[in-house]
PDB file of C-alpha atoms in Angstrom:
ATOM      1  CA  ASN A 832      -6.746  18.168  19.882  1.00  0.00           C
ATOM      2  CA  TYR A 833      -7.163  15.206  17.567  1.00  0.00           C
ATOM      3  CA  SER A 834     -10.155  13.202  16.407  1.00  0.00           C
ATOM      4  CA  GLU A 835     -10.256   9.453  16.989  1.00  0.00           C
ATOM      5  CA  GLU A 836      -9.227   8.832  13.366  1.00  0.00           C
ATOM      6  CA  GLN A 837      -6.301  11.219  13.665  1.00  0.00           C
ATOM      7  CA  GLN A 838      -5.169   9.816  17.014  1.00  0.00           C
ATOM      8  CA  ASN A 839      -5.207   6.243  15.631  1.00  0.00           C
ATOM      9  CA  ILE A 840      -2.795   7.378  12.912  1.00  0.00           C
ATOM     10  CA  ILE A 841      -0.581   9.183  15.414  1.00  0.00           C
ATOM     11  CA  ASP A 842      -0.389   6.022  17.526  1.00  0.00           C
ATOM     12  CA  SER A 843       0.203   3.665  14.574  1.00  0.00           C
ATOM     13  CA  SER A 844       3.563   2.025  13.919  1.00  0.00           C
ATOM     14  CA  GLY A 845       5.493   0.611  10.992  1.00  0.00           C
ATOM     15  CA  ASN A 846       5.460   1.500   7.306  1.00  0.00           C
ATOM     16  CA  CYS A 847       2.162   3.164   6.527  1.00  0.00           C
ATOM     17  CA  ILE A 848       0.113   4.997   3.890  1.00  0.00           C
ATOM     18  CA  ILE A 849      -2.233   7.723   5.144  1.00  0.00           C
ATOM     19  CA  LEU A 850      -4.918   8.685   2.662  1.00  0.00           C
ATOM     20  CA  GLY A 851      -7.286  11.637   3.073  1.00  0.00           C
ATOM     21  CA  GLY A 852      -9.295  14.048   0.971  1.00  0.00           C
ATOM     22  CA  PRO A 853      -9.525  17.824   1.407  1.00  0.00           C
ATOM     23  CA  GLY A 854     -10.308  19.228   4.830  1.00  0.00           C
ATOM     24  CA  VAL A 855      -9.672  16.057   6.864  1.00  0.00           C
ATOM     25  CA  GLY A 856      -6.639  17.466   8.725  1.00  0.00           C
ATOM     26  CA  LYS A 857      -3.787  15.638   6.973  1.00  0.00           C
ATOM     27  CA  THR A 858      -1.162  18.248   7.850  1.00  0.00           C
ATOM     28  CA  HIS A 859      -2.487  18.586  11.398  1.00  0.00           C
ATOM     29  CA  THR A 860      -2.247  14.809  11.839  1.00  0.00           C
ATOM     30  CA  LEU A 861       1.155  14.664  10.142  1.00  0.00           C
ATOM     31  CA  ILE A 862       2.585  17.167  12.627  1.00  0.00           C
ATOM     32  CA  GLY A 863       1.037  15.297  15.538  1.00  0.00           C
ATOM     33  CA  LYS A 864       2.566  12.061  14.238  1.00  0.00           C
ATOM     34  CA  VAL A 865       5.985  13.675  13.918  1.00  0.00           C
ATOM     35  CA  ILE A 866       5.982  15.153  17.413  1.00  0.00           C
ATOM     36  CA  HIS A 867       4.777  11.807  18.848  1.00  0.00           C
ATOM     37  CA  GLU A 868       7.632   9.925  17.167  1.00  0.00           C
ATOM     38  CA  LEU A 869      10.218  12.534  18.127  1.00  0.00           C
ATOM     39  CA  THR A 870       9.246  13.082  21.786  1.00  0.00           C
ATOM     40  CA  ILE A 871       7.492   9.874  22.852  1.00  0.00           C
ATOM     41  CA  ASN A 872       9.070   7.135  20.722  1.00  0.00           C
ATOM     42  CA  ASN A 873      12.495   8.861  20.624  1.00  0.00           C
ATOM     43  CA  GLN A 874      12.972   8.602  16.859  1.00  0.00           C
ATOM     44  CA  ASN A 875      14.917  10.729  14.411  1.00  0.00           C
ATOM     45  CA  VAL A 876      12.337  11.917  11.881  1.00  0.00           C
ATOM     46  CA  LEU A 877      12.691  13.457   8.419  1.00  0.00           C
ATOM     47  CA  ILE A 878       9.739  15.041   6.571  1.00  0.00           C
ATOM     48  CA  LEU A 879       9.983  15.479   2.814  1.00  0.00           C
ATOM     49  CA  THR A 880       7.800  17.190   0.260  1.00  0.00           C
ATOM     50  CA  ARG A 881       8.325  18.152  -3.369  1.00  0.00           C
ATOM     51  CA  ILE A 882       6.858  21.635  -2.947  1.00  0.00           C
ATOM     52  CA  GLY A 883       8.935  24.406  -1.384  1.00  0.00           C
ATOM     53  CA  SER A 884       5.964  26.371  -0.035  1.00  0.00           C
ATOM     54  CA  VAL A 885       4.749  23.241   1.781  1.00  0.00           C
ATOM     55  CA  VAL A 886       8.154  22.996   3.508  1.00  0.00           C
ATOM     56  CA  GLU A 887       7.674  26.526   4.832  1.00  0.00           C
ATOM     57  CA  GLU A 888       4.137  25.748   6.042  1.00  0.00           C
ATOM     58  CA  ILE A 889       5.204  22.579   7.881  1.00  0.00           C
ATOM     59  CA  VAL A 890       8.202  24.354   9.429  1.00  0.00           C
ATOM     60  CA  GLN A 891       5.994  27.156  10.680  1.00  0.00           C
ATOM     61  CA  ARG A 892       3.228  24.902  12.069  1.00  0.00           C
ATOM     62  CA  THR A 893       5.681  22.446  13.646  1.00  0.00           C
ATOM     63  CA  SER A 894       7.594  25.286  15.321  1.00  0.00           C
ATOM     64  CA  MET A 895       4.313  26.512  16.813  1.00  0.00           C
ATOM     65  CA  GLU A 896       3.440  23.061  18.168  1.00  0.00           C
ATOM     66  CA  LEU A 897       6.929  22.522  19.612  1.00  0.00           C
ATOM     67  CA  ASN A 898       7.210  26.145  20.727  1.00  0.00           C
ATOM     68  CA  LYS A 899      10.751  25.914  19.426  1.00  0.00           C
ATOM     69  CA  PRO A 900      12.382  27.275  16.237  1.00  0.00           C
ATOM     70  CA  LEU A 901      13.622  25.002  13.458  1.00  0.00           C
ATOM     71  CA  LEU A 902      17.011  26.138  12.168  1.00  0.00           C
ATOM     72  CA  GLN A 903      17.853  26.312   8.490  1.00  0.00           C
ATOM     73  CA  VAL A 904      20.678  23.976   7.414  1.00  0.00           C
ATOM     74  CA  GLY A 905      23.066  26.114   5.387  1.00  0.00           C
ATOM     75  CA  ASN A 906      21.362  27.928   2.510  1.00  0.00           C
ATOM     76  CA  SER A 907      19.244  24.922   1.500  1.00  0.00           C
ATOM     77  CA  ASN A 908      15.504  24.305   1.797  1.00  0.00           C
ATOM     78  CA  HIS A 909      16.274  22.081   4.791  1.00  0.00           C
ATOM     79  CA  TYR A 910      15.440  22.779   8.449  1.00  0.00           C
ATOM     80  CA  SER A 911      16.339  20.973  11.652  1.00  0.00           C
ATOM     81  CA  TYR A 912      15.358  20.804  15.320  1.00  0.00           C
ATOM     82  CA  THR A 913      16.937  18.637  18.059  1.00  0.00           C
ATOM     83  CA  ASN A 914      15.034  17.808  21.245  1.00  0.00           C
ATOM     84  CA  GLU A 915      17.142  18.905  24.197  1.00  0.00           C
ATOM     85  CA  ILE A 916      15.918  16.092  26.429  1.00  0.00           C
ATOM     86  CA  THR A 917      15.999  13.070  24.111  1.00  0.00           C
ATOM     87  CA  GLY A 918      18.701  14.298  21.728  1.00  0.00           C
ATOM     88  CA  LYS A 919      16.516  13.154  18.798  1.00  0.00           C
ATOM     89  CA  THR A 920      16.295  15.256  15.663  1.00  0.00           C
ATOM     90  CA  LEU A 921      13.535  16.366  13.331  1.00  0.00           C
ATOM     91  CA  GLY A 922      14.397  17.438   9.779  1.00  0.00           C
ATOM     92  CA  ILE A 923      12.087  19.088   7.243  1.00  0.00           C
ATOM     93  CA  ALA A 924      13.246  19.432   3.655  1.00  0.00           C
ATOM     94  CA  SER A 925      12.242  19.635   0.046  1.00  0.00           C
ATOM     95  CA  TYR A 926      12.828  16.456  -1.922  1.00  0.00           C
ATOM     96  CA  ASP A 927      15.535  18.120  -4.027  1.00  0.00           C
ATOM     97  CA  ALA A 928      17.363  19.395  -0.906  1.00  0.00           C
ATOM     98  CA  PHE A 929      17.189  15.896   0.515  1.00  0.00           C
ATOM     99  CA  ILE A 930      18.809  14.341  -2.584  1.00  0.00           C
ATOM    100  CA  ASP A 931      21.428  17.093  -2.601  1.00  0.00           C
ATOM    101  CA  TYR A 932      22.325  16.424   1.037  1.00  0.00           C
ATOM    102  CA  GLN A 933      22.494  12.625   0.721  1.00  0.00           C
ATOM    103  CA  LEU A 934      24.870  12.911  -2.234  1.00  0.00           C
ATOM    104  CA  ARG A 935      27.081  15.393  -0.379  1.00  0.00           C
ATOM    105  CA  ILE A 936      27.467  13.339   2.811  1.00  0.00           C
ATOM    106  CA  ASN A 937      28.339  10.296   0.715  1.00  0.00           C
ATOM    107  CA  LYS A 938      30.974  12.372  -1.090  1.00  0.00           C
ATOM    108  CA  ILE A 939      29.401  11.967  -4.487  1.00  0.00           C
ATOM    109  CA  GLY A 940      30.221  14.856  -6.823  1.00  0.00           C
ATOM    110  CA  PHE A 941      27.465  16.485  -8.905  1.00  0.00           C
ATOM    111  CA  ASP A 942      26.421  19.660 -10.682  1.00  0.00           C
ATOM    112  CA  GLY A 943      23.989  21.351  -8.292  1.00  0.00           C
ATOM    113  CA  ASN A 944      21.995  22.803 -11.213  1.00  0.00           C
ATOM    114  CA  ASP A 945      21.696  19.510 -13.098  1.00  0.00           C
ATOM    115  CA  PHE A 946      18.605  17.822 -11.616  1.00  0.00           C
ATOM    116  CA  GLN A 947      18.817  14.891 -13.993  1.00  0.00           C
ATOM    117  CA  GLU A 948      22.386  14.117 -12.980  1.00  0.00           C
ATOM    118  CA  LYS A 949      21.467  14.307  -9.294  1.00  0.00           C
ATOM    119  CA  ASN A 950      18.519  11.981  -9.766  1.00  0.00           C
ATOM    120  CA  ILE A 951      20.629   9.425 -11.627  1.00  0.00           C
ATOM    121  CA  LYS A 952      23.341   9.449  -8.974  1.00  0.00           C
ATOM    122  CA  PHE A 953      20.831   9.300  -6.155  1.00  0.00           C
ATOM    123  CA  LYS A 954      19.091   6.292  -7.789  1.00  0.00           C
ATOM    124  CA  LYS A 955      22.420   4.476  -7.822  1.00  0.00           C
ATOM    125  CA  LEU A 956      23.131   5.519  -4.224  1.00  0.00           C
ATOM    126  CA  CYS A 957      19.833   4.039  -3.061  1.00  0.00           C
ATOM    127  CA  THR A 958      20.926   0.578  -4.250  1.00  0.00           C
ATOM    128  CA  THR A 959      24.205   0.670  -2.315  1.00  0.00           C
ATOM    129  CA  VAL A 960      23.806   2.765   0.854  1.00  0.00           C
ATOM    130  CA  PRO A 961      21.202   1.637   3.399  1.00  0.00           C
ATOM    131  CA  ASP A 962      21.064   4.703   5.627  1.00  0.00           C
ATOM    132  CA  ILE A 963      19.815   8.265   5.153  1.00  0.00           C
ATOM    133  CA  TYR A 964      20.896  11.178   7.333  1.00  0.00           C
ATOM    134  CA  ILE A 965      19.968  14.552   8.735  1.00  0.00           C
ATOM    135  CA  LYS A 966      21.994  17.059  10.729  1.00  0.00           C
ATOM    136  CA  ASN A 967      21.227  17.825  14.370  1.00  0.00           C
ATOM    137  CA  ASN A 968      21.639  21.222  16.021  1.00  0.00           C
ATOM    138  CA  LYS A 969      25.321  20.478  16.640  1.00  0.00           C
ATOM    139  CA  LYS A 970      25.771  19.936  12.857  1.00  0.00           C
ATOM    140  CA  LEU A 971      26.409  16.233  13.420  1.00  0.00           C
ATOM    141  CA  GLU A 972      24.970  13.646  11.070  1.00  0.00           C
ATOM    142  CA  VAL A 973      22.350  11.327  12.563  1.00  0.00           C
ATOM    143  CA  LYS A 974      20.586   8.382  10.967  1.00  0.00           C
ATOM    144  CA  VAL A 975      16.918   8.777  10.113  1.00  0.00           C
ATOM    145  CA  ASP A 976      14.569   6.308  11.824  1.00  0.00           C
ATOM    146  CA  ILE A 977      11.332   7.480  10.213  1.00  0.00           C
ATOM    147  CA  LEU A 978      11.024   9.003   6.746  1.00  0.00           C
ATOM    148  CA  LEU A 979       7.722  10.788   6.236  1.00  0.00           C
ATOM    149  CA  LEU A 980       6.628  12.107   2.851  1.00  0.00           C
ATOM    150  CA  ASP A 981       3.892  14.739   2.557  1.00  0.00           C
ATOM    151  CA  GLU A 982       1.871  15.269  -0.643  1.00  0.00           C
ATOM    152  CA  ALA A 983       3.017  11.757  -1.615  1.00  0.00           C
ATOM    153  CA  GLN A 984       0.599  11.674  -4.543  1.00  0.00           C
ATOM    154  CA  ASP A 985       3.064  13.968  -6.374  1.00  0.00           C
ATOM    155  CA  LEU A 986       5.996  11.565  -6.099  1.00  0.00           C
ATOM    156  CA  THR A 987       7.140   9.933  -9.322  1.00  0.00           C
ATOM    157  CA  HIS A 988       7.482   6.205  -9.910  1.00  0.00           C
ATOM    158  CA  ASP A 989      11.262   6.681  -9.862  1.00  0.00           C
ATOM    159  CA  ASP A 990      10.887   8.222  -6.397  1.00  0.00           C
ATOM    160  CA  ILE A 991       8.922   5.177  -5.261  1.00  0.00           C
ATOM    161  CA  ASN A 992      11.511   2.759  -6.683  1.00  0.00           C
ATOM    162  CA  ASN A 993      14.218   4.632  -4.741  1.00  0.00           C
ATOM    163  CA  LEU A 994      12.231   4.328  -1.526  1.00  0.00           C
ATOM    164  CA  ILE A 995      11.772   0.622  -2.065  1.00  0.00           C
ATOM    165  CA  GLN A 996      15.518   0.177  -2.694  1.00  0.00           C
ATOM    166  CA  ILE A 997      16.204   1.978   0.604  1.00  0.00           C
ATOM    167  CA  LEU A 998      13.743  -0.285   2.428  1.00  0.00           C
ATOM    168  CA  LYS A 999      15.440  -3.348   0.975  1.00  0.00           C
ATOM    169  CA  LYS A1000      18.744  -2.255   2.477  1.00  0.00           C
ATOM    170  CA  ASN A1001      17.468  -0.885   5.801  1.00  0.00           C
ATOM    171  CA  LYS A1002      14.941  -3.049   7.648  1.00  0.00           C
ATOM    172  CA  TYR A1003      14.907  -0.644  10.593  1.00  0.00           C
ATOM    173  CA  LEU A1004      13.824   2.427   8.665  1.00  0.00           C
ATOM    174  CA  LYS A1005      10.084   3.136   8.581  1.00  0.00           C
ATOM    175  CA  ILE A1006       8.476   5.068   5.728  1.00  0.00           C
ATOM    176  CA  ILE A1007       5.127   6.882   6.009  1.00  0.00           C
ATOM    177  CA  LEU A1008       3.300   8.443   3.040  1.00  0.00           C
ATOM    178  CA  PHE A1009       0.653  11.132   3.528  1.00  0.00           C
ATOM    179  CA  GLY A1010      -1.439  12.092   0.498  1.00  0.00           C
ATOM    180  CA  ASP A1011      -4.603  12.289  -1.536  1.00  0.00           C
ATOM    181  CA  ILE A1012      -4.496  10.116  -4.647  1.00  0.00           C
ATOM    182  CA  LEU A1013      -7.244  12.171  -6.294  1.00  0.00           C
ATOM    183  CA  GLN A1014      -5.300  15.470  -5.996  1.00  0.00           C
ATOM    184  CA  THR A1015      -2.217  14.294  -7.862  1.00  0.00           C
ATOM    185  CA  LEU A1016      -0.402  16.436 -10.402  1.00  0.00           C
ATOM    186  CA  PHE A1017       0.062  13.331 -12.599  1.00  0.00           C
ATOM    187  CA  ASN A1018      -3.119  12.410 -14.441  1.00  0.00           C
ATOM    188  CA  GLN A1019      -1.959   8.852 -15.138  1.00  0.00           C
ATOM    189  CA  SER A1020      -2.871   8.050 -11.520  1.00  0.00           C
ATOM    190  CA  THR A1021      -6.512   8.328 -12.431  1.00  0.00           C
ATOM    191  CA  LYS A1022      -6.319   6.573 -15.791  1.00  0.00           C
ATOM    192  CA  LYS A1023      -7.270   3.004 -16.337  1.00  0.00           C
ATOM    193  CA  GLY A1024      -4.217   0.746 -16.491  1.00  0.00           C
ATOM    194  CA  TYR A1025      -1.986   3.050 -14.412  1.00  0.00           C
ATOM    195  CA  ASP A1026      -1.294   3.194 -10.699  1.00  0.00           C
ATOM    196  CA  SER A1027      -0.808   6.130  -8.365  1.00  0.00           C
ATOM    197  CA  PRO A1028       2.755   6.259  -7.005  1.00  0.00           C
ATOM    198  CA  ILE A1029       1.232   5.871  -3.544  1.00  0.00           C
ATOM    199  CA  TRP A1030      -0.437   2.641  -4.591  1.00  0.00           C
ATOM    200  CA  GLU A1031       2.730   1.505  -6.321  1.00  0.00           C
ATOM    201  CA  PHE A1032       4.602   1.869  -3.003  1.00  0.00           C
ATOM    202  CA  TYR A1033       2.048  -0.399  -1.327  1.00  0.00           C
ATOM    203  CA  LYS A1034       2.321  -3.019  -4.070  1.00  0.00           C
ATOM    204  CA  GLN A1035       6.121  -2.943  -4.034  1.00  0.00           C
ATOM    205  CA  CYS A1036       6.221  -3.326  -0.233  1.00  0.00           C
ATOM    206  CA  ASN A1037       4.128  -6.469  -0.598  1.00  0.00           C
ATOM    207  CA  LYS A1038       6.394  -7.709  -3.347  1.00  0.00           C
ATOM    208  CA  ILE A1039       9.514  -7.482  -1.171  1.00  0.00           C
ATOM    209  CA  GLU A1040       7.573  -8.817   1.838  1.00  0.00           C
ATOM    210  CA  VAL A1041       7.753  -5.576   3.858  1.00  0.00           C
ATOM    211  CA  SER A1042       4.694  -4.852   5.962  1.00  0.00           C
ATOM    212  CA  CYS A1043       2.774  -1.713   5.005  1.00  0.00           C
ATOM    213  CA  SER A1044      -0.659  -0.678   6.302  1.00  0.00           C
ATOM    214  CA  ILE A1045      -3.187   1.749   4.804  1.00  0.00           C
ATOM    215  CA  LEU A1046      -5.136   4.122   7.035  1.00  0.00           C
ATOM    216  CA  GLN A1047      -7.680   6.717   5.931  1.00  0.00           C
ATOM    217  CA  LEU A1048      -8.780  10.064   7.241  1.00  0.00           C
ATOM    218  CA  ARG A1049     -12.450  10.281   6.213  1.00  0.00           C
ATOM    219  CA  THR A1050     -13.969  13.025   8.369  1.00  0.00           C
ATOM    220  CA  CYS A1051     -13.944  16.433   6.694  1.00  0.00           C
ATOM    221  CA  PHE A1052     -13.974  19.425   9.062  1.00  0.00           C
ATOM    222  CA  ARG A1053     -13.770  22.130   6.356  1.00  0.00           C
ATOM    223  CA  CYS A1054     -16.538  21.496   3.805  1.00  0.00           C
ATOM    224  CA  PRO A1055     -20.313  21.909   4.140  1.00  0.00           C
ATOM    225  CA  GLU A1056     -22.281  18.656   4.297  1.00  0.00           C
ATOM    226  CA  GLY A1057     -23.786  19.209   0.832  1.00  0.00           C
ATOM    227  CA  HIS A1058     -20.314  19.447  -0.735  1.00  0.00           C
ATOM    228  CA  ILE A1059     -19.255  16.203   0.910  1.00  0.00           C
ATOM    229  CA  ASN A1060     -22.362  14.398  -0.311  1.00  0.00           C
ATOM    230  CA  PHE A1061     -21.731  15.659  -3.851  1.00  0.00           C
ATOM    231  CA  TYR A1062     -18.085  14.583  -3.654  1.00  0.00           C
ATOM    232  CA  ASN A1063     -19.026  11.102  -2.539  1.00  0.00           C
ATOM    233  CA  GLN A1064     -21.692  10.726  -5.259  1.00  0.00           C
ATOM    234  CA  ILE A1065     -19.271  11.744  -8.005  1.00  0.00           C
ATOM    235  CA  CYS A1066     -16.416   9.564  -6.789  1.00  0.00           C
ATOM    236  CA  ILE A1067     -18.310   6.340  -6.125  1.00  0.00           C
ATOM    237  CA  GLU A1068     -19.417   6.344  -9.759  1.00  0.00           C
ATOM    238  CA  ASN A1069     -15.767   6.292 -10.864  1.00  0.00           C
ATOM    239  CA  ILE A1070     -13.203   3.516 -10.914  1.00  0.00           C
ATOM    240  CA  TRP A1071     -10.975   5.360  -8.380  1.00  0.00           C
ATOM    241  CA  PHE A1072     -12.886   4.281  -5.277  1.00  0.00           C
ATOM    242  CA  ASP A1073     -12.682   0.585  -6.104  1.00  0.00           C
ATOM    243  CA  LYS A1074      -9.191   0.749  -7.584  1.00  0.00           C
ATOM    244  CA  TYR A1075      -7.601   2.404  -4.548  1.00  0.00           C
ATOM    245  CA  LYS A1076     -10.001   1.025  -1.909  1.00  0.00           C
ATOM    246  CA  LEU A1077     -11.074   4.534  -0.926  1.00  0.00           C
ATOM    247  CA  GLU A1078     -13.858   5.128   1.597  1.00  0.00           C
ATOM    248  CA  LYS A1079     -16.557   7.769   1.527  1.00  0.00           C
ATOM    249  CA  MET A1080     -15.904  11.048   3.310  1.00  0.00           C
ATOM    250  CA  LYS A1081     -17.911  11.944   6.438  1.00  0.00           C
ATOM    251  CA  TYR A1082     -19.225  15.278   7.611  1.00  0.00           C
ATOM    252  CA  GLY A1083     -17.379  16.637  10.652  1.00  0.00           C
ATOM    253  CA  ARG A1084     -18.362  20.298  11.042  1.00  0.00           C
ATOM    254  CA  LYS A1085     -20.573  21.337  13.928  1.00  0.00           C
ATOM    255  CA  ASP A1086     -22.624  23.715  11.807  1.00  0.00           C
ATOM    256  CA  ASN A1087     -24.583  22.815   8.662  1.00  0.00           C
ATOM    257  CA  THR A1088     -23.823  25.787   6.409  1.00  0.00           C
TER     258      THR A1088
END
């Protein structure tokens, strides 16, 4: 079951940024969006996150929703499921596993333990190769139609630049970012004069004249009403709300504890 806010996001199309604070059901909505694109819109979807434990959580929860297992691709932190009816594929991977795989299928040599080397070569690849790939259950490479990034607040500005380069080359690919700007690991996002990587993506899309919408999940189903009121009071007194056009959170629990 999805709230009206969540369903609007699931039904949305095109490049999009989904913002939401704690307890608003970001992961629940993300999985609903993925299944909708895979089974209704017949799209090949790839979910990326920088955190390995988040990959495991999304794999587990998506498998439960699909009632189907996602198979691990080799020994990497990369999982795949192919819909038997549509033939469309869902991939879930860590960001590092994603870079590793894109370099391999483009036959670019690298030291698997040298993250800096991989990032440099992937940056160059993004300027020359328009398509990104995942493997289906027959171990065949398929082009990704929708690239979805969870915990997008923890992307770096180099990551954002790579995504923009990919969008420049591939007008058919759609990119969706899910995240909470205020939970970022990088404190420059909340400093005056600096932008969150999520916000940088939005600005860069406008710069290259690629449409990108911003949608917000505002209803919190986890926190007591008093906590939400306190959160709103603290945040509206800070530059963050105005800078990132954030909206106040709303109370969504049925009880009032």
